[in-house]
Coordinates of C-alpha atoms and ligand atoms in Angstrom, one line a residue:
M1 CA 0.9 -4.2 -29.8
R2 CA 3.6 -6.4 -30.7
N3 CA 4.9 -2.8 -32.1
H4 CA 4.2 -1.4 -29.0
E5 CA 6.5 -3.7 -27.0
T6 CA 9.8 -3.4 -30.0
K7 CA 9.9 0.8 -29.2
K8 CA 9.8 -0.1 -25.4
A9 CA 12.2 -2.4 -25.5
K10 CA 14.5 0.3 -27.6
L11 CA 13.6 3.2 -25.5
P12 CA 14.1 1.9 -22.1
F13 CA 15.5 5.4 -20.9
F14 CA 14.1 6.7 -18.0
G15 CA 10.7 5.2 -19.1
L16 CA 10.8 7.6 -21.4
G17 CA 10.6 4.8 -23.5
K18 CA 7.4 4.0 -22.1
I19 CA 5.8 7.5 -22.0
L20 CA 6.2 8.5 -25.3
P21 CA 3.5 6.4 -27.5
Y22 CA 0.9 8.4 -25.4
L23 CA 2.4 11.7 -25.8
K24 CA 2.9 11.4 -29.6
P25 CA -0.5 13.2 -30.3
F26 CA 1.7 16.5 -28.8
W27 CA 4.8 16.2 -31.3
K28 CA 4.2 19.4 -33.0
R29 CA 3.9 20.9 -29.4
F30 CA 6.7 19.6 -28.3
I31 CA 8.5 20.9 -31.5
F32 CA 7.3 24.9 -30.7
I33 CA 8.4 24.4 -27.5
L34 CA 11.9 23.6 -28.1
V35 CA 12.1 26.3 -31.0
M36 CA 10.5 28.7 -28.5
G37 CA 12.7 27.8 -25.9
L38 CA 15.7 27.9 -27.8
L39 CA 15.2 31.5 -29.8
A40 CA 14.1 32.7 -26.1
S41 CA 17.4 31.7 -24.4
A42 CA 19.5 32.6 -26.9
D43 CA 17.9 36.2 -26.9
D44 CA 19.0 36.6 -23.6
V45 CA 22.2 34.8 -24.5
I46 CA 23.0 37.7 -26.6
M47 CA 22.0 40.7 -24.3
P48 CA 25.5 41.3 -22.7
L49 CA 26.9 42.0 -25.8
F50 CA 24.8 45.3 -26.0
Q51 CA 25.6 45.6 -22.6
K52 CA 29.7 45.3 -24.0
H53 CA 28.9 47.5 -27.7
V54 CA 27.7 50.3 -25.3
L55 CA 31.0 50.4 -23.4
N56 CA 33.2 49.8 -25.7
K57 CA 32.0 51.8 -28.4
F58 CA 29.8 54.8 -27.7
I59 CA 31.8 54.7 -24.1
G60 CA 34.9 53.9 -24.5
E61 CA 35.0 54.9 -27.9
R62 CA 33.0 57.4 -28.3
D63 CA 32.2 56.2 -30.8
F64 CA 28.4 56.5 -32.7
T65 CA 28.3 55.8 -36.0
S66 CA 25.9 52.6 -34.9
F67 CA 24.3 54.3 -32.6
G68 CA 20.4 54.3 -35.2
I69 CA 21.3 50.4 -35.5
F70 CA 22.3 49.5 -32.2
I71 CA 19.1 50.9 -30.7
A72 CA 16.7 49.5 -33.6
L73 CA 18.1 45.9 -32.9
Y74 CA 18.5 46.4 -29.1
L75 CA 14.4 47.0 -29.1
L76 CA 14.5 44.0 -31.6
A77 CA 16.3 41.9 -28.9
V78 CA 13.6 43.0 -25.9
L79 CA 10.6 42.6 -27.9
M80 CA 11.4 39.4 -29.4
S81 CA 12.2 38.5 -25.5
G82 CA 9.3 39.2 -24.1
V83 CA 6.9 37.7 -27.1
L84 CA 9.0 34.4 -27.2
N85 CA 9.4 34.0 -23.4
G86 CA 5.5 34.9 -23.7
L87 CA 4.8 32.3 -26.2
S88 CA 6.3 29.3 -24.9
T89 CA 5.0 30.0 -21.5
L90 CA 1.6 29.8 -22.7
R91 CA 2.2 26.7 -25.1
A92 CA 4.1 24.5 -21.9
T93 CA 0.5 25.8 -19.6
Q94 CA -1.3 24.4 -22.7
T95 CA 0.5 21.4 -22.9
E96 CA 0.8 20.3 -19.5
A97 CA -2.7 20.9 -18.7
E98 CA -3.8 18.9 -22.2
I99 CA -1.1 16.5 -21.8
N100 CA -2.7 15.5 -17.8
N101 CA -5.7 15.8 -19.2
T102 CA -5.6 13.1 -21.9
L103 CA -3.8 10.7 -19.6
R104 CA -6.7 10.9 -16.8
G105 CA -9.0 10.1 -19.1
K106 CA -7.1 7.7 -20.8
L107 CA -6.2 6.4 -17.4
F108 CA -10.2 6.7 -16.3
A109 CA -11.3 4.5 -19.5
H110 CA -8.8 2.1 -18.5
L111 CA -10.1 1.7 -15.3
Q112 CA -13.3 1.3 -16.4
T113 CA -12.4 -1.9 -18.0
M114 CA -10.7 -3.4 -15.0
S115 CA -11.7 -6.5 -13.2
F116 CA -13.4 -6.6 -9.5
S117 CA -10.2 -8.1 -8.1
Y118 CA -8.2 -5.2 -9.1
F119 CA -10.0 -2.8 -6.7
N120 CA -9.7 -5.3 -4.4
Q121 CA -6.0 -5.0 -4.0
N122 CA -5.7 -1.7 -4.7
S123 CA -6.6 1.3 -2.7
V124 CA -9.0 4.0 -3.7
G125 CA -6.0 6.2 -3.0
S126 CA -3.9 4.5 -5.1
V127 CA -5.7 4.5 -7.3
H128 CA -6.9 8.3 -7.1
A129 CA -2.7 9.2 -6.8
R130 CA -2.9 7.5 -10.2
L131 CA -5.5 9.5 -11.4
M132 CA -3.9 12.5 -10.6
S133 CA -0.6 13.0 -9.0
D134 CA 1.4 10.6 -11.3
T135 CA -0.5 12.4 -14.5
S136 CA 0.4 15.3 -13.7
R137 CA 4.2 14.4 -12.8
I138 CA 4.5 13.5 -16.5
G139 CA 1.9 16.7 -17.7
S140 CA 5.0 18.8 -16.0
L141 CA 8.0 17.0 -17.2
A142 CA 6.5 17.3 -20.6
S143 CA 6.0 21.1 -20.4
W144 CA 8.7 22.6 -18.0
N145 CA 11.1 20.1 -17.3
L146 CA 11.4 20.0 -20.7
L147 CA 11.7 23.8 -21.6
D148 CA 13.7 24.5 -18.8
A149 CA 16.0 22.1 -20.3
V150 CA 15.6 23.4 -23.7
M151 CA 16.6 26.9 -22.8
H152 CA 18.8 26.5 -19.8
L153 CA 21.3 24.3 -22.2
T154 CA 21.1 26.4 -25.0
Y155 CA 21.9 29.0 -22.4
I156 CA 25.2 27.6 -21.5
V157 CA 26.3 26.5 -24.4
G158 CA 25.5 30.5 -26.4
A159 CA 27.5 31.5 -23.2
T160 CA 30.3 29.3 -23.6
V161 CA 30.8 30.0 -27.2
I162 CA 30.7 34.0 -26.6
M163 CA 32.5 33.9 -24.0
L164 CA 35.4 31.3 -26.3
I165 CA 34.8 33.8 -29.1
L166 CA 35.5 37.0 -26.6
N167 CA 38.5 35.7 -24.2
A168 CA 38.9 31.7 -24.8
R169 CA 41.6 31.8 -21.8
L170 CA 39.2 33.5 -19.3
A171 CA 36.8 31.4 -20.7
V172 CA 38.4 28.0 -19.6
L173 CA 38.5 29.7 -16.1
V174 CA 35.5 30.7 -15.8
L175 CA 33.4 27.6 -17.3
S176 CA 35.9 25.6 -14.9
V177 CA 33.1 26.2 -12.1
I178 CA 30.1 24.3 -13.7
P179 CA 32.0 20.6 -13.3
L180 CA 32.0 21.2 -9.7
L181 CA 28.9 23.3 -9.9
V182 CA 27.2 19.8 -11.3
L183 CA 28.8 17.6 -8.3
F184 CA 27.6 20.7 -5.7
F185 CA 24.4 20.9 -7.3
A186 CA 24.1 17.2 -7.9
L187 CA 24.6 16.5 -4.2
F188 CA 22.0 19.0 -2.8
Q189 CA 19.6 17.6 -5.2
K190 CA 19.5 13.9 -3.4
I191 CA 19.8 15.6 0.3
M192 CA 16.9 18.0 -0.6
L193 CA 14.5 15.0 -2.4
R194 CA 15.3 12.6 0.9
A195 CA 14.3 15.2 3.4
D196 CA 11.3 16.0 1.2
R197 CA 10.2 12.9 0.1
A198 CA 10.0 12.0 4.0
L199 CA 7.9 15.2 4.4
R200 CA 5.8 14.0 2.2
A201 CA 5.7 10.6 3.6
Q202 CA 4.6 12.1 7.0
N203 CA 2.3 14.3 5.8
A204 CA -0.2 11.1 3.6
K205 CA 0.8 9.2 7.7
I206 CA -0.9 12.8 9.2
T207 CA -3.6 13.2 6.4
G208 CA -4.9 9.3 6.6
D209 CA -5.0 9.8 10.9
F210 CA -6.8 12.9 9.9
N211 CA -9.4 11.3 7.8
E212 CA -10.1 8.7 10.5
G213 CA -10.4 11.4 13.2
I214 CA -13.5 12.3 10.6
T215 CA -15.1 9.2 9.1
G216 CA -14.7 7.4 12.5
A217 CA -16.0 10.2 14.6
K218 CA -18.8 7.9 16.0
T219 CA -17.0 5.2 17.0
I220 CA -14.4 6.8 18.5
K221 CA -16.9 9.1 20.9
T222 CA -18.5 5.5 21.8
L223 CA -14.9 3.9 22.4
T224 CA -13.8 7.1 24.8
V225 CA -10.8 6.9 23.0
E226 CA -10.8 10.6 22.6
E227 CA -7.3 10.7 23.8
K228 CA -5.1 8.4 22.1
I229 CA -6.4 9.8 19.0
I230 CA -5.6 13.3 19.6
G231 CA -2.2 11.8 21.6
R232 CA -1.3 9.4 18.0
F233 CA -2.3 13.2 15.9
K234 CA 0.1 15.1 18.5
S235 CA 2.6 13.0 17.6
G236 CA 2.3 12.6 14.0
T237 CA 2.3 16.9 13.7
S238 CA 5.7 16.9 15.5
S239 CA 7.4 15.2 13.2
M240 CA 6.1 16.7 10.8
L241 CA 7.3 20.2 12.5
R242 CA 10.8 18.8 12.9
K243 CA 10.9 17.3 9.0
S244 CA 9.6 20.7 7.6
V245 CA 12.1 22.2 9.3
R246 CA 15.1 20.0 8.2
S247 CA 14.1 20.5 5.0
A248 CA 13.8 24.3 5.3
R249 CA 17.7 24.7 6.0
I250 CA 17.8 22.2 3.8
H251 CA 17.0 24.6 1.1
G252 CA 17.9 27.0 2.6
I253 CA 21.8 25.7 2.9
F254 CA 21.1 25.1 -1.1
S255 CA 20.4 29.8 -2.1
A256 CA 23.4 29.9 0.1
V257 CA 25.8 27.9 -2.3
M258 CA 24.3 28.7 -5.0
T259 CA 24.8 32.6 -4.5
F260 CA 28.7 31.6 -3.3
A261 CA 29.0 29.4 -6.6
S262 CA 28.4 32.2 -8.7
S263 CA 30.2 35.0 -6.7
T264 CA 33.1 32.4 -7.0
A265 CA 32.9 32.5 -10.8
L266 CA 32.2 36.6 -10.7
A267 CA 35.4 36.7 -8.5
I268 CA 37.2 35.0 -11.0
V269 CA 36.4 37.1 -13.8
I270 CA 37.6 39.8 -11.6
W271 CA 40.9 38.4 -10.0
K272 CA 41.8 36.8 -14.1
G273 CA 40.3 39.2 -16.4
G274 CA 40.4 42.5 -14.0
Y275 CA 43.2 43.6 -17.3
I276 CA 41.0 43.4 -20.1
A277 CA 39.0 46.2 -18.4
Q278 CA 42.2 48.8 -19.1
S279 CA 41.5 48.6 -22.9
E280 CA 37.8 47.0 -23.1
I281 CA 35.2 47.0 -20.3
G282 CA 33.1 46.4 -22.5
T283 CA 34.3 43.1 -23.0
F284 CA 34.6 42.7 -19.3
S285 CA 31.7 43.6 -18.5
A286 CA 29.8 41.2 -20.6
F287 CA 32.1 38.1 -19.2
M288 CA 30.5 39.8 -15.3
S289 CA 27.1 38.9 -16.6
Y290 CA 28.0 35.4 -18.3
A291 CA 30.1 34.8 -15.2
I292 CA 27.2 35.2 -12.7
G293 CA 24.7 34.0 -15.5
I294 CA 25.6 30.5 -15.9
S295 CA 25.2 29.4 -12.3
E296 CA 21.1 29.7 -13.1
P297 CA 21.0 27.7 -15.9
V298 CA 23.6 24.8 -14.4
R299 CA 21.2 24.7 -11.5
W300 CA 17.4 24.3 -13.1
L301 CA 19.4 22.2 -15.5
V302 CA 20.6 19.5 -13.2
E303 CA 17.0 20.0 -11.7
A304 CA 15.2 19.2 -15.2
I305 CA 17.3 16.1 -15.1
S306 CA 17.0 15.1 -11.3
S307 CA 12.8 15.8 -11.8
L308 CA 13.3 13.3 -15.5
I309 CA 14.4 10.4 -13.0
Q310 CA 11.7 11.0 -10.2
T311 CA 8.6 11.3 -13.1
Q312 CA 9.8 7.3 -13.9
V313 CA 8.2 6.2 -11.2
N314 CA 5.1 7.8 -12.0
I315 CA 5.8 7.1 -15.7
E316 CA 5.9 3.2 -14.8
R317 CA 2.8 3.7 -12.5
V318 CA 0.7 5.3 -15.3
T319 CA 2.2 3.3 -18.0
G320 CA 1.8 0.1 -16.2
L321 CA -1.9 0.4 -15.3
L322 CA -2.8 1.5 -19.0
E323 CA -1.2 -1.9 -20.2
M324 CA -2.8 -4.2 -17.0
K325 CA -4.9 -6.3 -18.7
P326 CA -8.0 -6.9 -16.5
E327 CA -8.4 -10.7 -15.0
V328 CA -11.6 -11.3 -17.2
S329 CA -11.1 -9.5 -20.3
D330 CA -12.8 -10.8 -23.3
S331 CA -11.5 -12.8 -25.9
P332 CA -9.9 -11.2 -29.3
E333 CA -12.5 -13.4 -31.2
V334 CA -15.3 -12.4 -28.8
I335 CA -14.6 -8.4 -29.3
E336 CA -14.6 -9.2 -32.8
K337 CA -17.7 -10.2 -33.1
Y338 CA -19.9 -8.6 -30.4
G339 CA -17.4 -5.3 -29.9
D340 CA -15.9 -4.0 -26.3
T341 CA -17.2 -1.8 -23.7
L342 CA -16.5 1.1 -25.2
N343 CA -17.0 0.4 -28.6
P344 CA -19.7 -2.6 -28.4
K345 CA -21.3 -4.1 -31.7
R346 CA -25.1 -4.2 -29.8
E347 CA -26.0 -5.2 -33.5
N348 CA -24.8 -8.8 -33.3
W349 CA -25.3 -9.2 -29.8
E350 CA -28.3 -12.3 -28.7
A351 CA -31.1 -11.3 -27.2
L352 CA -30.8 -13.6 -23.2
R353 CA -33.3 -16.1 -22.9
G354 CA -32.1 -17.1 -18.9
D355 CA -30.5 -20.6 -18.8
I356 CA -27.7 -21.0 -16.4
E357 CA -25.6 -24.4 -16.1
I358 CA -22.7 -24.2 -13.5
R359 CA -20.5 -27.5 -14.4
N360 CA -18.1 -28.6 -12.2
V361 CA -17.3 -24.8 -10.9
S362 CA -13.8 -25.6 -8.4
F363 CA -12.8 -21.1 -7.6
R364 CA -10.3 -19.8 -5.7
Y365 CA -10.0 -15.9 -5.5
P366 CA -7.0 -14.6 -6.9
D367 CA -5.6 -13.4 -3.6
G368 CA -7.3 -16.0 -1.8
Q369 CA -6.1 -19.1 -0.4
E370 CA -8.9 -21.2 0.2
T371 CA -11.4 -22.9 -2.7
V372 CA -14.5 -21.2 -1.8
L373 CA -16.6 -23.3 -4.3
D374 CA -15.5 -26.7 -5.1
N375 CA -17.1 -28.6 -7.7
F376 CA -20.1 -27.2 -7.8
S377 CA -22.8 -27.8 -10.5
L378 CA -26.4 -26.1 -10.8
D379 CA -28.6 -26.5 -13.3
I380 CA -31.1 -23.5 -13.3
P381 CA -33.8 -23.3 -16.2
L382 CA -35.1 -20.5 -18.0
G383 CA -37.5 -18.3 -15.3
T384 CA -36.8 -20.5 -12.1
H385 CA -37.1 -18.7 -9.1
V386 CA -33.7 -19.8 -7.3
A387 CA -33.0 -18.9 -3.3
I388 CA -29.4 -19.2 -2.3
V389 CA -29.0 -19.9 1.4
G390 CA -26.5 -20.6 4.3
E391 CA -24.8 -19.1 6.6
T392 CA -22.1 -16.3 6.7
G393 CA -18.7 -17.3 4.3
A394 CA -20.8 -20.0 3.3
G395 CA -20.1 -19.0 -0.7
K396 CA -23.2 -17.5 -1.6
S397 CA -21.9 -14.3 -2.9
T398 CA -18.9 -15.7 -4.6
L399 CA -21.8 -17.9 -6.7
I400 CA -23.1 -14.5 -7.8
N401 CA -19.6 -13.1 -8.7
L402 CA -19.5 -16.3 -10.8
I403 CA -22.4 -16.0 -12.9
C404 CA -22.1 -12.4 -13.5
R405 CA -18.2 -13.2 -14.7
F406 CA -16.9 -10.9 -12.2
Y407 CA -14.0 -13.8 -11.5
D408 CA -13.4 -16.5 -13.9
P409 CA -14.0 -19.7 -12.5
T410 CA -10.6 -21.8 -11.5
E411 CA -12.1 -25.0 -12.8
G412 CA -15.3 -26.2 -14.3
E413 CA -17.4 -23.7 -16.8
I414 CA -20.6 -21.7 -17.0
L415 CA -23.3 -21.7 -19.6
M416 CA -25.9 -19.5 -20.4
D417 CA -28.9 -20.4 -23.0
G418 CA -25.9 -23.1 -23.6
K419 CA -23.0 -21.3 -24.1
N420 CA -19.8 -20.6 -22.3
L421 CA -19.6 -17.2 -20.9
K422 CA -16.7 -16.8 -22.1
E423 CA -17.5 -17.1 -25.8
R424 CA -19.9 -14.4 -25.2
S425 CA -18.8 -10.6 -24.0
L426 CA -18.7 -9.0 -21.3
L427 CA -21.2 -6.2 -22.1
W428 CA -23.4 -8.2 -23.4
L429 CA -23.5 -10.7 -20.4
H430 CA -23.7 -7.0 -18.1
S431 CA -26.0 -5.4 -19.3
S432 CA -28.5 -8.6 -20.2
I433 CA -28.3 -8.9 -16.1
G434 CA -30.0 -7.7 -13.1
Y435 CA -27.8 -6.7 -9.9
V436 CA -29.0 -5.5 -6.7
L437 CA -26.3 -6.2 -3.9
Q438 CA -27.0 -5.9 0.0
T439 CA -24.5 -2.1 -0.4
P440 CA -25.9 -0.1 -2.7
H441 CA -24.3 2.3 -4.6
L442 CA -26.1 5.6 -5.7
F443 CA -24.3 8.0 -8.0
S444 CA -24.7 11.2 -6.3
G445 CA -27.4 13.2 -8.2
T446 CA -31.0 12.9 -7.8
V447 CA -33.8 9.9 -7.0
R448 CA -34.7 10.2 -11.1
E449 CA -30.7 10.3 -12.5
N450 CA -30.1 7.3 -10.6
L451 CA -33.3 5.7 -11.7
L452 CA -32.3 6.5 -15.3
M453 CA -29.0 4.8 -15.1
G454 CA -30.4 1.5 -15.5
K455 CA -32.7 2.9 -18.8
P456 CA -31.5 5.8 -20.1
D457 CA -35.1 6.1 -21.9
A458 CA -37.4 4.9 -19.3
T459 CA -40.3 7.3 -18.8
D460 CA -42.1 8.4 -16.1
E461 CA -45.2 6.2 -16.0
E462 CA -42.3 3.2 -16.4
I463 CA -39.9 5.0 -13.0
E464 CA -43.5 5.4 -11.8
N465 CA -44.0 1.8 -12.1
A466 CA -40.9 0.3 -10.8
L467 CA -41.0 2.4 -7.4
R468 CA -44.3 0.9 -7.0
T469 CA -43.1 -2.7 -7.3
V470 CA -40.3 -2.0 -4.9
S471 CA -43.1 -0.6 -2.7
A472 CA -40.9 2.6 -2.7
W473 CA -43.2 5.1 -4.4
G474 CA -45.2 6.5 -1.0
I475 CA -41.2 7.1 0.1
I476 CA -40.2 8.7 -2.5
E477 CA -43.3 10.7 -3.0
H478 CA -42.7 11.6 0.7
L479 CA -39.4 13.4 -0.4
E480 CA -38.9 17.1 -0.8
D481 CA -37.9 17.4 -4.0
G482 CA -39.9 13.8 -5.0
L483 CA -38.0 12.0 -8.1
D484 CA -35.4 15.5 -8.2
T485 CA -34.3 15.3 -4.6
D486 CA -30.8 14.9 -4.3
V487 CA -29.1 11.6 -2.8
G488 CA -25.8 13.0 -2.3
E489 CA -23.0 11.7 -2.5
N490 CA -23.1 7.8 -2.1
G491 CA -26.5 8.1 -1.7
S492 CA -25.5 9.7 2.0
L493 CA -29.1 11.5 2.3
L494 CA -31.1 8.6 2.0
S495 CA -31.6 5.9 4.8
T496 CA -29.4 2.4 3.8
G497 CA -33.5 0.4 3.5
E498 CA -34.0 3.2 1.0
K499 CA -31.3 3.6 -1.4
Q500 CA -31.6 -0.9 -1.1
L501 CA -35.4 0.2 -2.9
I502 CA -34.2 2.6 -5.2
A503 CA -31.4 0.3 -6.1
F504 CA -34.4 -2.5 -6.6
A505 CA -36.2 0.0 -9.1
R506 CA -33.4 0.7 -10.8
A507 CA -32.8 -2.5 -11.6
I508 CA -36.0 -3.9 -12.4
I509 CA -36.5 -0.9 -14.7
A510 CA -33.7 -2.1 -17.3
D511 CA -36.3 -5.0 -17.8
P512 CA -33.4 -7.8 -17.6
A513 CA -33.1 -11.4 -18.2
I514 CA -32.1 -12.7 -15.2
L515 CA -32.0 -10.5 -11.9
I516 CA -29.8 -11.5 -9.1
L517 CA -30.9 -10.1 -5.5
D518 CA -28.4 -10.6 -2.9
E519 CA -29.5 -9.7 0.4
A520 CA -31.1 -6.6 -1.8
T521 CA -33.7 -7.0 1.2
A522 CA -31.7 -7.2 4.0
S523 CA -32.1 -3.3 5.3
V524 CA -35.6 -2.7 4.8
D525 CA -38.3 -3.0 7.7
T526 CA -40.3 -6.8 7.4
V527 CA -43.6 -4.9 6.3
T528 CA -42.0 -3.4 2.9
E529 CA -40.1 -6.5 2.3
Q530 CA -43.1 -8.7 2.7
K531 CA -45.0 -5.9 0.6
I532 CA -41.7 -6.3 -1.6
Q533 CA -42.2 -10.0 -1.6
G534 CA -46.0 -9.5 -3.0
A535 CA -45.0 -7.8 -5.5
L536 CA -41.6 -9.3 -7.0
E537 CA -43.8 -12.8 -8.1
A538 CA -44.6 -10.4 -10.7
V539 CA -41.7 -8.9 -11.8
T540 CA -39.8 -12.2 -11.5
K541 CA -42.7 -14.1 -13.6
G542 CA -40.6 -15.4 -16.8
R543 CA -37.4 -14.1 -15.9
T544 CA -35.0 -16.2 -13.9
T545 CA -34.1 -14.8 -10.3
L546 CA -31.2 -15.9 -7.9
V547 CA -32.2 -14.4 -4.7
V548 CA -29.6 -14.6 -1.6
A549 CA -31.3 -14.0 1.7
H550 CA -30.4 -14.5 5.6
R551 CA -33.6 -13.8 5.9
L552 CA -35.5 -17.3 5.4
S553 CA -39.4 -16.2 5.7
T554 CA -38.6 -14.1 2.1
V555 CA -38.1 -17.5 0.4
V556 CA -40.3 -19.8 1.5
N557 CA -42.1 -19.2 -2.3
S558 CA -38.6 -20.4 -4.5
D559 CA -39.5 -22.4 -7.0
V560 CA -35.8 -24.3 -5.8
I561 CA -33.9 -23.4 -2.1
L562 CA -30.4 -24.5 -2.3
V563 CA -28.8 -24.3 1.0
V564 CA -24.3 -24.0 0.7
R565 CA -22.5 -24.9 3.6
E566 CA -18.6 -24.3 2.6
G567 CA -19.1 -23.8 -1.0
K568 CA -21.0 -27.1 -1.4
I569 CA -24.7 -27.5 -2.2
V570 CA -25.9 -29.7 1.0
E571 CA -29.7 -29.7 0.0
R572 CA -31.7 -28.6 -1.9
G573 CA -35.6 -28.5 -2.9
T574 CA -38.6 -26.5 -2.3
H575 CA -39.3 -24.8 1.5
K576 CA -41.7 -27.7 2.2
E577 CA -39.2 -30.7 0.7
L578 CA -36.5 -29.2 3.0
L579 CA -38.4 -29.1 6.3
K580 CA -39.7 -32.8 5.3
M581 CA -36.0 -33.8 5.1
N582 CA -35.4 -32.5 8.7
G583 CA -31.6 -31.3 8.2
Y584 CA -30.0 -28.5 8.1
Y585 CA -32.4 -26.3 6.6
K586 CA -35.2 -26.6 9.1
Q587 CA -32.9 -26.3 11.7
L588 CA -32.0 -23.2 10.6
Y589 CA -35.1 -22.8 9.5
M590 CA -36.6 -23.0 13.1
R591 CA -34.3 -20.9 14.3
Q592 CA -35.5 -18.1 13.0
F593 CA -39.0 -18.6 13.2
E594 CA -39.0 -18.7 17.1
D595 CA -36.9 -16.0 17.0
E596 CA -39.5 -14.0 14.3
E597 CA -42.1 -15.4 17.5
T598 CA -40.5 -14.0 20.0
E599 CA -40.0 -10.8 18.7
K600 CA -43.7 -10.4 17.8
V601 CA -44.7 -11.8 21.0
L602 CA -42.5 -9.1 22.4
G603 CA -43.7 -6.5 19.5
Ligands
ATP15 N1 -12.5 -10.8 -2.6 C1 -11.5 -11.8 -1.7 N2 -10.7 -11.8 -2.1 C2 -10.5 -13.5 -1.0 N3 -11.3 -14.4 -0.2 C3 -12.6 -13.8 -0.6 C4 -13.2 -12.8 -1.1 N4 -14.0 -12.3 -1.3 C5 -14.7 -13.2 -0.3 N5 -13.7 -14.5 0.0 C6 -13.8 -15.5 0.5 O1 -15.2 -16.8 -0.2 C7 -15.5 -17.0 1.4 C8 -17.2 -16.7 0.6 O2 -17.5 -15.7 0.6 P1 -18.8 -14.7 0.4 O3 -18.3 -13.6 0.2 O4 -18.8 -15.6 -0.9 O5 -20.0 -15.3 0.8 P2 -21.5 -15.5 1.0 O6 -22.2 -16.7 1.5 O7 -21.9 -14.9 0.7 O8 -21.1 -14.2 2.7 P3 -22.3 -13.6 3.3 O9 -23.1 -13.8 3.6 O10 -21.3 -13.0 4.5 O11 -22.5 -12.8 2.7 C9 -15.2 -16.1 2.9 O12 -14.5 -16.9 3.2 C10 -14.4 -14.8 2.3 O13 -13.6 -14.9 2.6
MG16 MG1 -22.4 -11.9 0.6

């Protein structure tokens, strides 16, 4: 790691130093592109010399002695030009695709190691942009811009040398246009960039409005704000139109300036070099070719440099993410012993029994102001069935996030089987815990594929048992293709309750030592919930279970119920003990009980 740091410090050149370590595997490709670009461009540079020879020798002096060799060389040059251009284009395309592929693979793998807080703080859109467009900018910089830079630089140098040899005075005159060109192009590049950036920003805004209009369609209709939304969209698009026209205008002026610049160089040749035409028409014509030909490479070279400067941002974003350390991570000693996410050393993993001890834990979210848990202590012996209840925002999910080590406590420690969580690997912990969330996530694919995520080698029998346990077997059986029904993106083709049941079954199949249910059955009807309740007892026997629930009727059988209020346990005990206490829990329970009774009566 230290090595990287020193390399970075030595090569801050437009961020190239930062990205080079990641591009190292491609060095052979880069050399190939460099050599091909150089040769292809050298070939272009000598082309006007053939023209010179034809005009001076064959037409001017009527000397045909070298005709045979000339034809052979000319054919060779034409052939070489085709082959070299073809090969370099092919290699650049390949290199671009491979760099994109490699960087995306690395970024995606790295993203999987990032902690919850990263995903809380960064929108899906910005992560997506890093993964797709930032990498693609780097890919094209390291292939096309590299090829362009080599080819055009070679052309400029080659043409300059040949012109100097042919006629130094005239060459200096033609070349004096170049600094002016560079200045012009650099200026225009800046203006064009600004216009293009404004256009892109507007485009992103419109895309955002567009998405909202589609995903929020139902809400828009029920709030009857269609007119307002359409108005906002229209003002966005007309601003986009103005910006597009402006950008097109600037690009148009730029093309005109380009043509003007090469015409100026040509005019100089005709004005000052016209006299050569009398004696050496061929030399004159070659000069004309170089004068016209040199403005294009200058333009592309300026563009390649400008690309390099712009891509700095993309390089920073990609390498910044790649170098970012997850907030919660395994220490080097832990990795040494237990391996990491991508190379786990499962042979060293101890089986988790399921004793949990929370010692004086205080916690504040990394981006939060308030202390959510304050000096919280709790002992959950192996096999206990714990229920956590309390009002919205009390800190129930936070407690579970800490037990799962999605965050580290700000103070205090959490032990499992008597060992601090930080001394064991995250992957070990996560593979020993079954966690069913309030908002279940299903992967696109079939019901079976989703269930197998819990245990890849589960048999059909195990799958069926798990589904029966959560009373979902009947539901799945009635789906059109049964277990092979497609669930859609994030399970969108199923109801929320169905998704919860599948997520629940997925956790059970994995047979975890600790089972955590955070409002896992909140979207399931009361009848199904009661059925699950019965089956749960069998599943949770001998297994430490933590259940967060709002519906208190579902937790009455727990070994211990913790009543959490503002990050503190205010009451604890069994259902009966808590009712006897005649405190906060009783209030909560009676209120819900009355509601449920009323519901039953109204039926
Ligand atoms: N990612 C976060 N960053 C900052 N603060 C957060 C974050 N998640 C939750 N909080 C805050 O922490 C407090 C506790 O939230 P938590 O999710 O633990 O509540 P909860 O008891 O699970 O509530 P609910 O019953 O609604 O699920 C809340 O005040 C909330 O605003
Ligand atoms: Mg919660």
